[in-house]
Amino acid sequence: MASAFAPPGHLEATLFDCEVVGSMPADLHGAFVRVGGQWFYPPKFGDDAPLNSDGYVSAFRFRGARVNYIGRWIRTPRFKANLAAGRQLYGYYRNAYTDDPTVRDPAHPNRRTVSNTAPIAHAGKLFSLKEDGLPIQLDPLTLDTLTPWDFGGQWKSETFTAHPKIDPASGEMVAYGYEATGPASDDLFVYVVAKDGTIASERRLKVPYVSMIHDMALTQKHILFPFGGYVTSAEWLRDGHIHWGWDKSKPSFIGVLPRDGDAKDVRWFKGPERCLMHTFNARSEGNKVVLEAPFWDSNFFPFFPNVDGSPWNPRGARAFIRRLTFDLNSNDEVWHEEILFPTPVVDLGRIDTRFMSLPTRYGFTSYFDAKLPLHDALRSVMGPRANAYGRFDLAVGTIQSYAAPPGCLLQECCFVPRRADAPEGDGYLLGVASNHIERRSELLVLDANRLEEGTIARVILPFVSDAQVHGIWVPEKELALL
Ligand code: V55
Ligand code: FE
């Protein structure tokens, strides 16, 4: 996520009528909004996580075949404090004890969020998100930073999530905060935010052990909370460690909470050592729940140390697309797990979000295609990086793919339906390539049904814009864009 060849001067930019190569479809009306992180000042500790870099938001806005681009730093309270001091005041990822004494405030860890993980648009508002703090509201037109958002005081968790889910039928947003009552607390608060942006319900759960609950999944009947392996404690934080360690002896867990149930109705299903990060989608089928997700075998992040002192093992950091089935009739509290593709993938998987919580057939994600030449720019300690986008047919197990040109590193992709009523997967796939040969970024526009035919159009930026963890498509009618 941190740029290998960042533009000078901490660039912010507005570009009108960007250079377009190819033939841009005229039916894209909306914005592709991305959030990621870059170090504005270098990290205080050389072994810190890139997940601790400063939030940056950018958007490609489409109208007809014309495209504008905006990129902005997110003015979190932390960003402003650093800028005023002219240096990095903040220490390790999610450990306020390691901050400069002038800003150190362990009682209010969410005031140090970098908000660098994902955008979400709901109830006419646009936010940037990170799981250690509240959403930060952004102006959808200028991408200016507005304010941390606590839903009019109704959001009681100290934290939010980077991955709330919006039910396409009801328009409600299901969201949560873990470590809800402070660092290393075992509280998980779950909220339903109504279509109008007001909080409709709150449930307060306890987790089996404190771990990173990075993503969730939603079905028409259930809410799923996967986690595993990462551990922390109040003592570990006071001792000045980066927030997470990896404990391979810990089981993975997936909480299954009925959408209409109470906190006490949650069932914690237990599995083997796994790193459960991002999900594709889930569905309820009678008394079964099915979850499809590109889960990792073990510790994916080299900067979160194994607590047994062993070195990080790249072989465990492989994500396979899996189908997990939960039988709610059984009392076993274990799931059945099946690997759907032998190809390891990057776990930043996307679906056609019009079908979130409903049965879906396609998952889209990037991966490293070993048949393509490996350019040096795509090597990393975490292995070769993404040079292909795949449309993974989860029903029959086939992959259609787009092969990026040599030296192009692919960011997370995003699916855009061709029309509001198009069938699932009929539309475009957008994704930004960091072109390490031309030293610039390019937005790729592909036909999601014909990835192997290559780009329909490309938007050429004259600089690098690779601050992206996650991105979303916001249809023009959803926000008053431009
Ligand atoms: C992730 C990303 C984060 C984070 C925790 O990709 C997990 C997973 C960019 O920040 O804080
Ligand atoms: Fe994520």
Coordinates of C-alpha atoms and ligand atoms in Angstrom, one line a residue:
M1 CA 0.0 0.0 0.0
A2 CA 2.8 2.5 0.7
S3 CA 4.2 3.8 -2.5
A4 CA 7.4 2.5 -4.0
F5 CA 7.9 5.7 -6.0
A6 CA 5.7 8.3 -4.4
P7 CA 5.3 11.6 -6.1
P8 CA 7.2 14.5 -4.6
G9 CA 5.8 17.1 -2.3
H10 CA 3.0 15.0 -0.8
L11 CA 1.0 15.7 -3.9
E12 CA -2.7 16.5 -3.8
A13 CA -4.3 17.0 -7.2
T14 CA -7.4 17.9 -9.2
L15 CA -7.3 16.9 -12.8
F16 CA -10.1 17.7 -15.2
D17 CA -10.7 15.8 -18.4
C18 CA -7.9 13.3 -17.8
E19 CA -6.2 11.6 -20.8
V20 CA -8.2 8.6 -21.9
V21 CA -6.8 5.9 -24.1
G22 CA -9.3 3.6 -25.9
S23 CA -13.0 4.1 -25.9
M24 CA -14.5 5.0 -22.5
P25 CA -18.0 3.6 -22.1
A26 CA -20.5 6.4 -21.9
D27 CA -22.7 4.7 -19.4
L28 CA -20.4 5.1 -16.3
H29 CA -22.0 7.7 -14.2
G30 CA -20.5 8.0 -10.7
A31 CA -17.2 7.9 -8.9
F32 CA -14.6 5.2 -8.2
V33 CA -13.5 6.3 -4.7
R34 CA -10.4 4.8 -3.1
V35 CA -8.9 5.0 0.3
G36 CA -5.4 3.9 1.3
G37 CA -2.3 5.1 3.2
Q38 CA 1.0 6.8 2.5
W39 CA 3.6 8.0 5.0
F40 CA 3.4 11.8 5.1
Y41 CA 6.3 11.8 7.6
P42 CA 8.3 8.6 7.9
P43 CA 7.2 6.2 10.6
K44 CA 8.7 6.7 14.1
F45 CA 9.7 3.0 14.2
G46 CA 11.3 1.4 11.1
D47 CA 9.6 -1.9 11.8
D48 CA 6.1 -0.4 12.0
A49 CA 3.2 -1.7 9.9
P50 CA 2.4 0.1 6.6
L51 CA -1.1 -0.2 7.9
N52 CA -0.2 2.8 10.2
S53 CA 0.5 5.2 7.3
D54 CA -1.6 8.4 6.7
G55 CA -5.0 8.1 5.1
Y56 CA -5.3 9.4 1.5
V57 CA -8.5 9.5 -0.5
S58 CA -8.8 9.7 -4.2
A59 CA -11.7 9.5 -6.8
F60 CA -12.1 9.1 -10.5
R61 CA -15.4 10.7 -11.4
F62 CA -17.0 9.6 -14.6
R63 CA -19.6 11.6 -16.6
G64 CA -20.2 10.4 -20.1
A65 CA -16.8 9.4 -21.4
R66 CA -15.0 12.2 -19.5
V67 CA -13.1 11.5 -16.3
N68 CA -11.9 13.8 -13.6
Y69 CA -9.5 12.8 -10.8
I70 CA -9.1 14.2 -7.2
G71 CA -6.6 13.1 -4.6
R72 CA -6.4 14.4 -1.0
W73 CA -4.8 13.6 2.3
I74 CA -7.4 12.9 5.0
R75 CA -7.1 15.6 7.6
T76 CA -7.5 13.5 10.7
P77 CA -6.8 15.1 14.1
R78 CA -3.6 13.1 14.0
F79 CA -2.6 14.4 10.5
K80 CA -3.2 18.0 11.7
A81 CA -1.1 17.4 14.8
N82 CA 1.8 16.0 12.8
L83 CA 1.6 18.8 10.3
A84 CA 1.6 21.4 13.0
A85 CA 4.7 19.8 14.6
G86 CA 6.4 19.2 11.3
R87 CA 7.2 15.6 12.2
Q88 CA 5.8 12.2 13.1
L89 CA 4.4 12.3 16.6
Y90 CA 2.8 8.9 16.6
G91 CA 4.3 5.5 17.3
Y92 CA 3.4 2.0 16.5
Y93 CA 0.2 0.8 14.8
R94 CA -2.6 1.0 17.3
N95 CA -0.4 1.5 20.4
A96 CA -0.9 5.0 21.9
Y97 CA 1.7 4.2 24.6
T98 CA 4.4 4.6 22.0
D99 CA 3.3 8.1 20.9
D100 CA 5.2 11.3 21.6
P101 CA 4.4 12.7 25.1
T102 CA 2.9 15.8 23.5
V103 CA 0.0 13.8 22.0
R104 CA 0.1 10.5 24.1
D105 CA -3.5 9.7 25.1
P106 CA -4.0 6.0 25.6
A107 CA -7.5 6.6 27.0
H108 CA -8.7 7.8 23.7
P109 CA -7.0 5.6 21.1
N110 CA -9.5 6.4 18.4
R111 CA -8.4 10.0 18.2
R112 CA -5.1 8.7 16.6
T113 CA -6.8 6.9 13.7
V114 CA -5.2 7.4 10.3
S115 CA -8.5 6.4 8.6
N116 CA -6.6 4.7 5.8
T117 CA -8.5 1.6 4.9
A118 CA -11.8 1.9 3.0
P119 CA -14.5 4.4 1.8
I120 CA -18.2 3.8 2.4
A121 CA -21.2 5.8 1.1
H122 CA -24.4 5.5 3.1
A123 CA -27.5 7.7 3.6
G124 CA -26.1 10.4 1.4
K125 CA -22.8 10.7 3.2
L126 CA -19.3 9.6 2.3
F127 CA -16.8 8.4 4.8
S128 CA -13.3 7.0 5.1
L129 CA -12.9 4.1 7.6
K130 CA -10.4 2.3 9.7
E131 CA -11.2 -0.3 12.4
D132 CA -9.5 1.6 15.2
G133 CA -11.6 4.7 15.1
L134 CA -14.8 6.4 14.0
P135 CA -15.7 7.0 10.4
I136 CA -14.4 10.3 9.1
Q137 CA -17.0 12.2 7.0
L138 CA -15.7 13.5 3.7
D139 CA -17.2 16.1 1.3
P140 CA -18.2 14.0 -1.7
L141 CA -17.5 16.8 -4.1
T142 CA -14.1 18.1 -2.9
L143 CA -13.0 15.1 -0.8
D144 CA -12.3 17.6 1.9
T145 CA -12.2 16.1 5.4
L146 CA -15.2 17.0 7.5
T147 CA -15.5 15.4 10.9
P148 CA -15.4 12.1 12.8
W149 CA -19.0 10.8 12.7
D150 CA -20.7 9.2 15.7
F151 CA -24.2 9.0 14.2
G152 CA -25.5 11.9 16.3
G153 CA -24.1 10.4 19.5
Q154 CA -25.8 7.0 18.9
W155 CA -22.7 5.1 18.1
K156 CA -21.3 4.0 21.5
S157 CA -18.3 1.8 20.4
E158 CA -15.0 3.6 20.4
T159 CA -14.3 1.9 17.1
F160 CA -16.0 1.3 13.8
T161 CA -15.0 -1.2 11.0
A162 CA -13.5 -0.8 7.6
H163 CA -16.0 -3.3 6.2
P164 CA -19.7 -2.5 7.1
K165 CA -22.2 -4.2 4.8
I166 CA -25.1 -2.6 3.1
D167 CA -28.2 -4.8 2.5
P168 CA -29.2 -3.9 -1.1
A169 CA -32.9 -4.7 -0.4
S170 CA -33.5 -2.7 2.8
G171 CA -30.7 -0.2 2.3
E172 CA -29.7 -0.7 5.9
M173 CA -26.0 -0.8 6.9
V174 CA -24.8 -3.5 9.3
A175 CA -21.6 -2.4 11.1
Y176 CA -19.7 -3.1 14.2
G177 CA -16.8 -2.1 16.4
Y178 CA -14.5 -4.5 18.2
E179 CA -12.3 -3.5 21.1
A180 CA -15.4 -1.4 21.5
T181 CA -14.7 -0.2 25.1
G182 CA -11.0 0.4 24.7
P183 CA -7.8 -1.2 23.5
A184 CA -7.7 -5.0 24.1
S185 CA -11.3 -5.0 25.4
D186 CA -13.3 -8.1 24.5
D187 CA -16.4 -6.1 23.6
L188 CA -18.0 -6.3 20.2
F189 CA -20.8 -3.8 19.5
V190 CA -23.0 -4.6 16.5
Y191 CA -25.3 -1.9 15.0
V192 CA -27.9 -1.7 12.3
V193 CA -27.9 1.7 10.7
A194 CA -31.2 2.4 9.0
K195 CA -31.4 3.6 5.4
D196 CA -31.8 7.1 6.6
G197 CA -28.5 7.0 8.6
T198 CA -30.0 6.7 12.1
I199 CA -29.1 3.8 14.3
A200 CA -31.9 1.2 14.5
S201 CA -30.4 -1.2 16.9
E202 CA -27.4 -2.0 19.1
R203 CA -26.2 -5.4 20.4
R204 CA -23.3 -5.8 22.8
L205 CA -21.4 -9.1 22.4
K206 CA -18.3 -10.6 24.1
V207 CA -15.7 -12.3 21.9
P208 CA -14.0 -15.7 22.7
Y209 CA -10.7 -13.9 22.7
V210 CA -9.5 -10.4 21.6
S211 CA -8.4 -10.5 18.0
M212 CA -8.6 -8.6 14.7
I213 CA -12.1 -8.7 13.3
H214 CA -11.3 -7.0 10.1
D215 CA -14.3 -7.9 8.0
M216 CA -17.7 -9.4 8.4
A217 CA -20.3 -11.1 6.1
L218 CA -24.0 -10.6 5.8
T219 CA -26.8 -12.9 4.7
Q220 CA -30.5 -12.2 4.6
K221 CA -30.7 -13.9 8.1
H222 CA -27.3 -13.8 9.7
I223 CA -24.3 -11.6 10.5
L224 CA -20.9 -13.4 10.4
F225 CA -17.8 -12.3 12.4
P226 CA -14.6 -14.2 11.3
F227 CA -11.3 -13.8 13.2
G228 CA -8.3 -15.8 14.3
G229 CA -4.7 -15.9 15.3
Y230 CA -3.9 -12.3 16.1
V231 CA -3.7 -11.6 19.8
T232 CA -3.1 -8.6 22.0
S233 CA -3.6 -7.6 25.7
A234 CA -3.5 -4.5 27.8
E235 CA -0.1 -5.6 29.1
W236 CA 1.3 -6.3 25.6
L237 CA 0.3 -2.7 24.7
R238 CA 1.7 -1.1 27.8
D239 CA 5.0 -2.9 27.0
G240 CA 5.1 -0.9 23.8
H241 CA 4.5 -3.6 21.2
I242 CA 2.8 -3.1 17.8
H243 CA -0.9 -3.9 18.4
W244 CA -1.0 -7.5 17.2
G245 CA 1.1 -10.7 17.7
W246 CA 0.3 -14.0 16.0
D247 CA -0.4 -17.0 18.2
K248 CA -0.6 -20.1 16.0
S249 CA -2.1 -22.1 18.9
K250 CA -5.2 -20.0 18.9
P251 CA -8.2 -21.4 17.0
S252 CA -10.1 -19.3 14.5
F253 CA -13.6 -18.4 15.2
I254 CA -16.6 -17.3 13.2
G255 CA -19.5 -15.8 15.1
V256 CA -23.0 -16.3 13.6
L257 CA -25.5 -13.9 14.9
P258 CA -29.1 -13.9 13.7
R259 CA -30.0 -10.5 12.3
D260 CA -33.2 -10.5 14.3
G261 CA -31.6 -12.1 17.4
D262 CA -30.2 -10.9 20.7
A263 CA -26.5 -10.8 21.6
K264 CA -27.0 -14.1 23.5
D265 CA -28.1 -15.8 20.3
V266 CA -24.6 -15.6 18.7
R267 CA -22.9 -19.0 18.0
W268 CA -19.1 -19.1 17.9
F269 CA -18.0 -21.8 15.4
K270 CA -14.4 -22.9 15.9
G271 CA -11.8 -23.8 13.3
P272 CA -8.1 -24.5 12.9
E273 CA -5.2 -21.9 12.7
R274 CA -6.3 -19.5 10.0
C275 CA -6.0 -15.8 9.2
L276 CA -9.6 -14.8 8.4
M277 CA -9.5 -11.3 6.9
H278 CA -11.7 -10.4 3.9
T279 CA -14.9 -12.1 2.8
F280 CA -16.6 -12.2 -0.6
N281 CA -20.2 -12.9 0.4
A282 CA -22.4 -15.2 2.4
R283 CA -25.9 -16.6 2.1
S284 CA -28.5 -18.4 4.3
E285 CA -29.9 -21.6 2.8
G286 CA -32.5 -23.1 5.1
N287 CA -30.6 -24.1 8.2
K288 CA -27.2 -23.6 6.6
V289 CA -25.1 -20.6 6.2
V290 CA -22.5 -20.5 3.4
L291 CA -19.6 -18.1 3.4
E292 CA -17.2 -17.7 0.5
A293 CA -13.9 -15.9 1.2
P294 CA -10.2 -15.8 0.2
F295 CA -8.9 -16.7 3.7
W296 CA -5.2 -17.2 4.6
D297 CA -3.7 -20.2 6.2
S298 CA -1.6 -18.3 8.8
N299 CA -0.2 -14.9 9.7
F300 CA -0.4 -12.8 6.5
F301 CA 1.4 -9.7 7.9
P302 CA 5.2 -10.0 8.3
F303 CA 5.2 -7.0 10.6
F304 CA 3.0 -8.6 13.3
P305 CA 5.4 -10.9 15.1
N306 CA 4.8 -14.5 15.9
V307 CA 4.4 -14.6 19.7
D308 CA 6.5 -17.8 19.9
G309 CA 9.4 -15.9 18.5
S310 CA 9.5 -17.9 15.2
P311 CA 10.2 -16.0 12.0
W312 CA 7.4 -15.0 9.7
N313 CA 6.6 -17.9 7.3
P314 CA 5.7 -16.9 3.8
R315 CA 4.2 -20.3 3.1
G316 CA 1.4 -19.6 5.6
A317 CA 0.7 -16.2 3.9
R318 CA -1.2 -17.8 1.1
A319 CA -4.9 -17.0 0.5
F320 CA -7.2 -19.6 -1.1
I321 CA -10.8 -19.0 -2.1
R322 CA -12.8 -21.2 0.2
R323 CA -16.4 -22.1 0.8
L324 CA -17.3 -22.5 4.5
T325 CA -20.6 -24.2 5.4
F326 CA -22.2 -23.8 8.8
D327 CA -24.9 -26.3 9.7
L328 CA -27.1 -24.6 12.2
N329 CA -28.9 -27.9 13.0
S330 CA -25.8 -29.4 14.4
N331 CA -24.4 -28.7 17.9
D332 CA -20.8 -29.2 16.9
E333 CA -19.8 -25.5 16.4
V334 CA -17.5 -26.5 13.6
W335 CA -17.7 -25.6 9.9
H336 CA -17.0 -27.6 6.8
E337 CA -14.4 -26.0 4.6
E338 CA -13.5 -26.5 1.0
I339 CA -10.8 -24.9 -1.2
L340 CA -12.5 -23.8 -4.5
F341 CA -9.4 -22.9 -6.6
P342 CA -5.8 -24.2 -6.4
T343 CA -4.6 -20.7 -7.4
P344 CA -3.6 -18.5 -4.4
V345 CA -5.0 -15.0 -4.6
V346 CA -4.7 -11.6 -3.1
D347 CA -7.5 -11.5 -0.5
L348 CA -8.9 -8.2 -1.6
G349 CA -11.9 -9.8 -3.2
R350 CA -14.9 -8.0 -4.6
I351 CA -18.4 -9.0 -5.7
D352 CA -21.3 -7.3 -7.5
T353 CA -22.5 -5.5 -4.4
R354 CA -26.1 -5.4 -5.7
F355 CA -26.2 -9.0 -4.5
M356 CA -24.5 -8.5 -1.1
S357 CA -26.1 -11.0 1.4
L358 CA -27.8 -12.8 -1.5
P359 CA -26.6 -15.8 -3.4
T360 CA -23.7 -14.8 -5.8
R361 CA -21.8 -16.7 -8.4
Y362 CA -18.8 -14.4 -9.1
G363 CA -15.9 -13.2 -7.1
F364 CA -13.4 -10.7 -8.5
T365 CA -9.9 -10.4 -7.2
S366 CA -6.3 -9.8 -8.2
Y367 CA -3.6 -12.5 -8.0
F368 CA -0.2 -13.4 -9.2
D369 CA -0.2 -15.3 -12.5
A370 CA 3.0 -17.3 -12.5
K371 CA 2.8 -17.8 -16.3
L372 CA 3.4 -14.1 -16.8
P373 CA 6.9 -12.7 -16.7
L374 CA 7.8 -11.5 -13.2
H375 CA 9.1 -7.9 -13.3
D376 CA 11.4 -6.8 -10.4
A377 CA 8.9 -4.2 -9.3
L378 CA 6.4 -7.0 -8.4
R379 CA 8.8 -8.8 -6.0
S380 CA 8.2 -8.2 -2.3
V381 CA 8.9 -9.9 1.0
M382 CA 5.3 -11.1 0.9
G383 CA 6.0 -12.8 -2.4
P384 CA 5.2 -11.8 -6.0
R385 CA 2.5 -9.2 -6.2
A386 CA -0.7 -9.0 -8.3
N387 CA -0.3 -9.0 -12.1
A388 CA -3.7 -10.3 -13.0
Y389 CA -7.4 -9.8 -12.3
G390 CA -9.6 -12.8 -12.2
R391 CA -13.3 -13.4 -12.4
F392 CA -13.7 -16.5 -10.3
D393 CA -16.8 -18.5 -11.0
L394 CA -17.6 -19.9 -7.6
A395 CA -20.3 -22.2 -9.0
V396 CA -18.2 -24.1 -11.5
G397 CA -14.6 -23.3 -10.5
T398 CA -13.3 -21.6 -13.6
I399 CA -11.3 -18.4 -13.9
Q400 CA -11.4 -15.7 -16.6
S401 CA -8.5 -13.3 -16.3
Y402 CA -6.9 -10.1 -17.4
A403 CA -3.1 -10.2 -17.6
A404 CA -1.5 -6.8 -16.8
P405 CA 1.5 -5.6 -19.0
P406 CA 4.9 -6.3 -17.5
G407 CA 5.8 -3.9 -14.6
C408 CA 2.2 -3.1 -13.8
L409 CA 1.1 -3.8 -10.2
L410 CA -2.6 -4.1 -9.8
Q411 CA -4.6 -2.6 -6.9
E412 CA -7.9 -4.0 -5.6
C413 CA -10.5 -4.0 -8.4
C414 CA -14.1 -2.9 -8.2
F415 CA -17.2 -4.1 -10.1
V416 CA -19.6 -1.7 -11.7
P417 CA -22.9 -3.0 -13.1
R418 CA -23.7 -2.0 -16.7
R419 CA -27.2 -1.0 -15.7
A420 CA -29.1 -1.0 -12.4
D421 CA -31.0 -4.1 -13.7
A422 CA -28.2 -5.9 -15.4
P423 CA -27.7 -9.6 -14.3
E424 CA -25.0 -10.4 -11.7
G425 CA -21.5 -9.8 -13.0
D426 CA -22.6 -8.0 -16.2
G427 CA -20.7 -4.7 -16.2
Y428 CA -17.2 -3.3 -15.8
L429 CA -14.2 -4.0 -13.7
L430 CA -12.2 -1.0 -12.7
G431 CA -8.8 -1.1 -11.2
V432 CA -5.7 1.0 -10.8
A433 CA -2.4 -0.3 -12.1
S434 CA 0.9 1.2 -10.8
N435 CA 2.9 1.3 -14.0
H436 CA 6.5 0.9 -12.7
I437 CA 8.0 1.3 -16.2
E438 CA 6.2 4.6 -17.0
R439 CA 6.3 5.6 -13.3
R440 CA 2.6 6.6 -13.3
S441 CA -0.8 5.2 -12.4
E442 CA -3.4 4.1 -14.9
L443 CA -7.1 3.3 -14.2
L444 CA -8.0 0.2 -16.2
V445 CA -11.6 -0.3 -17.5
L446 CA -12.4 -3.8 -18.4
D447 CA -15.5 -5.7 -19.5
A448 CA -16.2 -7.9 -16.4
N449 CA -17.5 -10.6 -18.7
R450 CA -14.5 -10.5 -21.1
L451 CA -11.5 -9.9 -18.9
E452 CA -9.2 -11.8 -21.3
E453 CA -9.9 -9.3 -24.1
G454 CA -8.0 -6.6 -22.2
T455 CA -8.8 -3.0 -21.4
I456 CA -11.7 -1.2 -23.1
A457 CA -10.2 2.1 -21.9
R458 CA -7.4 3.5 -19.7
V459 CA -7.2 6.7 -17.8
I460 CA -3.6 7.9 -17.7
L461 CA -2.4 9.9 -14.7
P462 CA 0.9 11.8 -15.0
F463 CA 1.9 10.6 -11.6
V464 CA 1.6 7.7 -9.2
S465 CA -1.7 7.3 -7.3
D466 CA -1.3 4.0 -5.5
A467 CA -2.7 4.9 -2.0
Q468 CA -5.4 2.3 -2.0
V469 CA -6.4 -0.5 0.2
H470 CA -10.0 -0.6 -0.8
G471 CA -12.3 1.3 -3.2
I472 CA -16.0 1.5 -4.0
W473 CA -18.2 2.6 -6.8
V474 CA -20.6 5.3 -5.9
P475 CA -23.4 5.8 -8.5
E476 CA -24.0 9.4 -9.3
K477 CA -27.6 9.3 -8.1
E478 CA -26.4 8.1 -4.6
L479 CA -24.3 11.2 -3.8
A480 CA -24.6 14.6 -5.4
L481 CA -21.4 14.2 -7.4
L482 CA -20.1 17.0 -9.6
Ligands
V55_1 C1 -6.1 -4.5 7.2 C2 -5.8 -3.2 6.8 C3 -5.6 -2.2 7.7 C4 -5.8 -2.5 9.1 C5 -6.1 -3.8 9.5 O1 -6.1 -5.4 5.0 C6 -6.3 -4.8 8.5 C7 -6.3 -5.5 6.2 C8 -5.0 -0.5 6.1 O2 -5.3 -0.9 7.5 O3 -5.6 -1.5 10.0
FE2 FE -9.9 -4.6 4.4

